[in-house]
XYZ file of C-alpha atoms in Angstrom:
431
model
C 25.747 12.175 8.840
C 25.261 14.874 6.213
C 25.818 18.459 7.226
C 23.224 19.817 9.653
C 21.481 18.247 12.636
C 18.519 16.810 10.732
C 18.596 13.422 9.044
C 18.605 13.638 5.250
C 16.267 11.008 3.859
C 16.115 10.156 0.167
C 12.948 8.543 -1.188
C 13.305 6.923 -4.611
C 9.985 6.683 -6.437
C 7.105 9.181 -6.275
C 4.208 6.772 -6.633
C 1.650 6.390 -3.808
C 4.004 4.335 -1.603
C 7.023 6.613 -2.083
C 4.927 9.736 -1.567
C 3.467 8.385 1.687
C 6.954 7.401 2.877
C 8.108 10.961 2.225
C 5.183 12.314 4.276
C 6.040 10.026 7.212
C 9.720 11.013 7.046
C 8.898 14.711 6.840
C 6.449 14.489 9.761
C 9.168 13.137 12.014
C 11.446 16.050 11.119
C 13.746 14.633 8.415
C 15.009 16.723 5.535
C 13.348 14.810 2.703
C 14.258 14.640 -0.972
C 11.928 12.679 -3.252
C 13.376 11.536 -6.590
C 11.320 10.259 -9.530
C 12.466 8.837 -12.860
C 9.492 10.287 -14.744
C 8.194 13.831 -14.992
C 5.719 15.258 -12.492
C 3.150 12.490 -12.063
C 0.403 15.069 -11.613
C 0.737 16.227 -15.221
C -1.451 14.512 -17.846
C 1.509 14.509 -20.223
C 3.532 12.178 -17.981
C 3.364 8.636 -19.352
C 3.000 5.852 -16.765
C 5.717 3.208 -16.836
C 3.267 0.576 -18.099
C 1.977 2.949 -20.820
C -1.638 2.827 -19.632
C -3.495 5.969 -18.696
C -6.330 4.912 -16.379
C -5.663 2.169 -13.873
C -8.077 2.024 -10.979
C -6.930 0.634 -7.662
C -8.681 -0.844 -4.639
C -8.005 0.984 -1.388
C -8.689 -1.212 1.660
C -8.446 -0.722 5.424
C -4.807 -1.815 5.295
C -3.975 1.223 3.158
C -6.535 3.568 4.698
C -5.118 3.063 8.184
C -1.605 3.740 6.920
C -2.710 7.054 5.414
C -4.616 7.871 8.617
C -1.477 7.348 10.701
C 0.380 9.945 8.614
C -1.382 12.540 10.795
C -2.413 14.813 7.946
C -5.927 15.861 9.019
C -7.464 16.523 5.605
C -5.487 14.064 3.505
C -7.523 10.915 4.139
C -10.810 12.816 3.966
C -9.858 14.222 0.571
C -8.741 10.830 -0.744
C -11.857 8.978 0.419
C -13.997 11.767 -1.030
C -12.723 10.752 -4.465
C -13.369 7.024 -4.126
C -16.319 4.741 -4.796
C -17.138 2.152 -2.099
C -17.435 -1.440 -3.332
C -19.219 -3.722 -0.888
C -18.772 -6.944 -2.853
C -18.386 -8.757 -6.125
C -21.027 -8.912 -8.846
C -20.776 -12.210 -10.714
C -22.017 -12.125 -14.324
C -23.069 -15.052 -16.481
C -25.751 -16.601 -18.665
C -28.134 -19.392 -17.650
C -29.200 -22.483 -19.583
C -32.087 -20.549 -21.117
C -29.789 -17.876 -22.501
C -30.842 -15.295 -19.911
C -28.132 -12.952 -18.604
C -27.831 -12.834 -14.837
C -25.793 -11.081 -12.157
C -25.373 -12.252 -8.558
C -23.960 -10.139 -5.736
C -21.469 -11.642 -3.266
C -20.669 -9.345 -0.351
C -17.051 -9.185 0.728
C -17.851 -9.357 4.402
C -20.849 -10.445 6.452
C -20.390 -7.344 8.643
C -20.668 -4.992 5.667
C -17.025 -4.007 5.260
C -16.074 -2.547 1.905
C -13.126 -1.566 -0.246
C -12.829 1.646 -2.233
C -12.201 2.083 -5.940
C -9.680 4.901 -6.345
C -8.035 6.484 -9.362
C -4.260 6.036 -9.222
C -3.525 9.481 -10.683
C -5.938 11.218 -8.308
C -4.490 9.439 -5.277
C -0.944 10.253 -6.350
C -1.853 13.913 -6.872
C -3.344 14.203 -3.374
C -0.205 12.752 -1.794
C 2.218 14.869 -3.843
C 0.223 18.048 -3.187
C 0.409 17.290 0.540
C 4.172 16.844 0.238
C 4.688 20.035 -1.714
C 3.133 22.024 1.129
C 5.785 20.793 3.599
C 8.796 23.067 4.024
C 11.263 20.228 4.662
C 10.487 18.351 1.439
C 11.995 18.806 -2.033
C 10.645 17.079 -5.140
C 12.962 16.110 -8.006
C 11.350 14.774 -11.176
C 13.156 13.452 -14.273
C 15.938 12.087 -12.046
C 17.033 8.524 -12.791
C 18.970 6.670 -10.112
C 22.089 5.338 -11.851
C 24.336 4.413 -8.945
C 24.559 4.074 -5.161
C 27.502 3.500 -2.847
C 25.654 2.051 0.103
C 28.767 1.907 2.246
C 29.439 5.633 1.863
C 25.785 6.800 1.518
C 26.238 8.518 -1.836
C 23.770 8.301 -4.731
C 24.095 9.390 -8.343
C 21.227 10.516 -10.537
C 20.926 11.266 -14.227
C 18.958 14.493 -14.524
C 17.089 15.004 -17.787
C 15.958 18.402 -19.028
C 14.308 19.415 -22.275
C 16.261 21.930 -24.300
C 14.402 25.222 -24.701
C 15.304 25.755 -28.341
C 14.630 22.251 -29.673
C 12.993 18.943 -28.915
C 16.279 17.461 -27.713
C 17.100 16.617 -24.112
C 20.161 17.378 -22.033
C 21.445 15.035 -19.345
C 23.506 15.856 -16.286
C 24.869 13.625 -13.510
C 24.035 14.714 -9.979
C 25.728 13.405 -6.808
C 23.715 13.352 -3.582
C 24.828 12.398 -0.066
C 22.241 10.947 2.322
C 21.725 9.504 5.782
C 18.803 7.204 4.977
C 17.426 5.899 1.664
C 14.010 4.348 1.041
C 13.481 2.583 -2.284
C 9.849 2.708 -3.385
C 10.563 2.490 -7.093
C 8.461 -0.466 -8.117
C 8.906 -4.027 -9.299
C 11.919 -3.157 -11.452
C 13.535 -1.243 -8.601
C 16.872 0.462 -9.210
C 17.436 0.657 -5.439
C 16.991 -3.109 -5.106
C 19.313 -3.665 -8.088
C 22.087 -1.631 -6.473
C 21.414 -3.054 -3.001
C 21.985 -6.562 -4.360
C 25.554 -5.529 -5.219
C 26.248 -5.044 -1.507
C 23.912 -7.395 0.352
C 23.336 -11.142 0.053
C 19.728 -10.840 -1.085
C 17.636 -13.945 -1.744
C 15.550 -13.083 -4.799
C 12.685 -14.896 -6.512
C 10.827 -13.643 -9.591
C 7.951 -15.439 -11.299
C 5.977 -14.402 -14.363
C 2.648 -16.216 -14.325
C 1.163 -17.499 -17.582
C -1.343 -14.670 -17.728
C -1.266 -11.328 -19.535
C -3.626 -8.419 -19.002
C -5.216 -5.804 -21.240
C -7.221 -2.773 -20.189
C -10.647 -1.764 -21.537
C -13.160 0.967 -20.679
C -16.932 0.694 -20.380
C -18.197 4.236 -21.061
C -21.099 5.887 -19.191
C -24.612 5.347 -20.554
C -24.392 8.663 -22.402
C -21.982 11.563 -22.802
C -22.144 14.565 -20.461
C -23.865 15.239 -17.166
C -26.770 12.933 -18.023
C -24.498 9.906 -18.346
C -24.757 7.224 -15.691
C -23.130 3.937 -14.730
C -24.228 1.043 -16.927
C -23.967 -1.334 -13.938
C -23.936 -1.105 -10.159
C -21.067 1.213 -9.147
C -20.751 -0.391 -5.711
C -19.384 -3.736 -6.882
C -16.299 -5.228 -8.436
C -17.796 -6.893 -11.509
C -16.440 -10.293 -12.584
C -17.103 -12.447 -15.620
C -15.451 -15.745 -14.523
C -14.552 -18.189 -17.304
C -12.712 -20.977 -15.526
C -9.163 -20.414 -16.740
C -9.450 -16.655 -17.292
C -11.706 -13.705 -16.485
C -12.830 -10.160 -17.258
C -13.340 -7.621 -14.437
C -14.672 -4.070 -14.166
C -14.044 -1.421 -11.475
C -16.086 1.828 -11.249
C -14.573 5.246 -11.935
C -15.676 8.700 -10.792
C -16.598 9.733 -14.337
C -19.210 6.913 -14.293
C -17.223 4.696 -16.593
C -15.684 1.355 -15.632
C -12.018 0.501 -15.967
C -11.886 -3.127 -17.062
C -9.175 -5.758 -17.315
C -8.985 -8.923 -19.368
C -6.805 -11.588 -17.726
C -5.929 -14.296 -20.206
C -3.156 -16.797 -20.938
C -0.369 -15.798 -23.319
C -1.500 -18.541 -25.725
C -5.023 -17.126 -25.941
C -3.649 -13.619 -26.423
C -1.449 -14.817 -29.293
C -4.451 -16.462 -30.976
C -6.569 -13.314 -30.695
C -3.704 -11.044 -31.770
C -3.329 -13.020 -35.001
C -6.979 -12.326 -35.844
C -8.334 -9.405 -33.758
C -11.838 -9.725 -35.169
C -12.175 -12.959 -33.168
C -12.230 -10.924 -29.951
C -15.932 -10.147 -30.457
C -16.983 -13.809 -30.682
C -14.587 -14.654 -27.840
C -16.268 -12.149 -25.533
C -19.707 -13.305 -26.660
C -18.841 -16.873 -25.695
C -17.002 -16.331 -22.406
C -18.105 -12.913 -21.120
C -21.831 -12.683 -21.962
C -23.360 -9.240 -21.861
C -20.152 -7.245 -22.287
C -20.608 -6.666 -26.002
C -22.671 -5.099 -27.410
C -24.496 -4.191 -24.159
C -21.605 -2.457 -22.381
C -18.887 -1.981 -25.027
C -19.666 -1.715 -28.736
C -18.055 -4.419 -30.908
C -15.978 -1.862 -32.814
C -14.716 -0.261 -29.592
C -13.959 -3.656 -28.064
C -11.796 -4.641 -31.034
C -10.089 -1.231 -31.180
C -9.245 -1.269 -27.471
C -7.843 -4.792 -27.733
C -5.602 -3.746 -30.615
C -4.557 -0.345 -29.241
C -3.933 -1.125 -25.559
C -0.785 -3.011 -24.512
C -0.892 -6.657 -23.452
C 1.239 -6.740 -20.334
C 2.717 -9.458 -18.090
C 2.102 -10.121 -14.400
C 5.064 -10.664 -12.125
C 5.390 -11.878 -8.546
C 8.585 -10.953 -6.683
C 9.868 -12.032 -3.284
C 13.187 -11.101 -1.735
C 14.926 -10.919 1.625
C 16.409 -8.985 3.386
C 14.738 -5.670 2.628
C 17.671 -3.597 3.830
C 21.406 -3.000 3.758
C 23.018 -0.610 6.244
C 20.981 2.626 5.893
C 18.945 1.630 2.817
C 15.586 -0.151 2.756
C 13.074 -1.126 0.061
C 9.283 -1.040 0.395
C 6.219 -1.775 -1.725
C 6.655 -3.493 -5.082
C 10.418 -3.010 -4.839
C 10.352 -5.532 -1.978
C 7.359 -7.731 -2.842
C 5.611 -7.140 -6.173
C 2.457 -9.239 -6.312
C -0.228 -10.128 -8.812
C -3.360 -7.952 -8.477
C -5.969 -10.574 -7.630
C -6.386 -9.618 -3.980
C -6.146 -5.891 -4.693
C -3.523 -5.586 -1.951
C -0.339 -4.605 -3.798
C -0.610 -0.884 -3.150
C -2.241 -1.436 0.250
C 0.596 -3.691 1.380
C 3.073 -1.051 0.187
C 1.321 1.689 2.150
C 1.298 -0.605 5.178
C 5.043 -1.161 4.713
C 5.513 2.555 5.293
C 3.450 2.571 8.498
C 5.206 -0.514 9.884
C 8.652 0.788 8.917
C 8.222 4.107 10.702
C 6.642 2.487 13.744
C 9.732 0.288 14.060
C 12.048 3.254 13.464
C 10.217 5.050 16.261
C 10.444 2.099 18.630
C 14.212 1.966 18.082
C 14.514 5.753 18.331
C 16.432 5.647 15.042
C 17.310 9.311 14.484
C 20.389 11.498 13.923
C 20.982 11.716 17.689
C 20.613 7.979 18.392
C 23.513 5.492 18.578
C 25.166 4.716 15.219
C 23.734 1.195 15.032
C 20.141 2.167 15.931
C 19.035 2.529 12.304
C 20.612 -0.784 11.329
C 18.921 -2.603 14.208
C 15.602 -1.017 13.274
C 15.907 -2.132 9.653
C 16.899 -5.639 10.713
C 13.763 -5.715 12.863
C 11.695 -4.439 9.926
C 12.895 -7.219 7.615
C 12.376 -9.823 10.350
C 8.759 -8.806 10.967
C 7.653 -7.657 7.534
C 9.064 -10.231 5.114
C 6.912 -13.180 6.330
C 3.732 -11.087 6.090
C 4.618 -9.816 2.620
C 5.447 -13.313 1.367
C 2.106 -14.568 2.734
C 0.015 -11.930 0.939
C 2.048 -12.628 -2.197
C 1.010 -16.284 -2.083
C -2.597 -15.450 -1.223
C -2.820 -13.099 -4.203
C -1.796 -15.924 -6.538
C -4.316 -18.297 -4.945
C -7.132 -15.751 -5.210
C -6.921 -15.783 -9.013
C -8.391 -19.299 -8.963
C -11.174 -18.111 -6.671
C -12.072 -15.143 -8.873
C -11.964 -16.875 -12.262
C -13.545 -20.164 -11.218
C -14.539 -20.777 -7.591
C -17.024 -17.896 -7.310
C -19.496 -19.973 -9.354
C -18.907 -23.222 -7.443
C -21.714 -24.414 -5.094
C -19.055 -25.916 -2.806
C -17.249 -22.574 -2.547
C -20.494 -20.702 -1.886
C -21.516 -23.189 0.829
C -18.124 -22.944 2.526
C -18.253 -19.137 2.339
C -21.706 -19.117 4.002
C -20.597 -21.457 6.816
C -17.460 -19.384 7.492
C -19.432 -16.142 7.587
C -22.100 -17.561 9.906
C -19.421 -18.866 12.279
C -17.773 -15.445 12.273
C -21.083 -13.669 12.905
C -22.813 -15.913 15.425
C -19.884 -17.554 17.213
C -17.475 -14.678 17.782
C -16.087 -16.370 20.893
C -14.355 -18.915 18.667
C -12.203 -16.139 17.258
C -13.107 -17.294 13.758
C -12.770 -14.794 10.932
C -12.950 -15.399 7.214
C -9.727 -15.250 5.238
C -11.008 -12.309 3.189
C -11.779 -10.225 6.277
C -8.296 -10.936 7.663
C -6.643 -9.824 4.428
């Protein structure tokens, strides 16, 4: 135990999952220190790790409930006030007569919805909430470089900009802790160091799909601008083996993503002008209706083409260290549950800690037993959503246009609605 009667909890990673974990830890009375590799994530000058500036996320009930349970009265209200509800998918295509069409498919027969949320705005809300708590300290530009998980000591490389030049100075900082939570993403430093101590089963898979971000601007610049499509849908242009999607943003633009095989990307990269004809063939109506041809080509050339990784591991803990979110189970984005599952990790973790009364005054092995229980209960659920996310890519890029899929979806929804005694619920509503 570090000096003092309160437990000292280190959170590594200041993204949405790490920030929520810090709030939970602070609310139960821990002395919390949150460490982040990058600069303050609330500053526009801070570059995201994937080098993209505007990634929209889907916030579902799984994540909403986890934020609600943090017991911060105005936090959830403020977050939801900056989201756009999406009640279903909008499928785009072109018929045999060359007429563009769009067909709405509700997510849930009972009218449930998910919320489009800006990652930066969500992160800012959570960090602002943290900064107002007296038992929380935020440390940016601190890179975790080492951990002795047997002695509960961590080492960070602190980076500071020199005042008289553009150079940077680096200093090593040693920090003792009682409890460490790694929420530092798919390429987690905490997981890397934990694997030096624990026998961790680890599986990593890069799927044969890359992604590139695009933006559909509002109909015009300024206050008169409006959405070019329905803002209450996730828009999909399915093309069998690949797809293009669009999610609404508060500024009335759409953040879009092209999901495409590495082979197709290589072909288009060798001759970027082909991207216009490619979109015309597979994603009808996108250009020139929504994105001008010149902008489409420029965005394809300027924005990075990034991989998609799926990670599973077990256990999630060693002694007094635990990993959550993408550090424990990075998943492809096709169910929109990566962040939501990470936020739920936090809720489940602290519920289990509470049930074991794992605190500074509890028996020495209470924390270890709690973390063992967490791995036991959480790993199967996380592995399941990981697999479902991979399977949902086929549904989004192909099945949504299949008559067989649509018939099955209708039957499942009718059974859920009219025969509730059977306990039948659609897979989507369960996720």
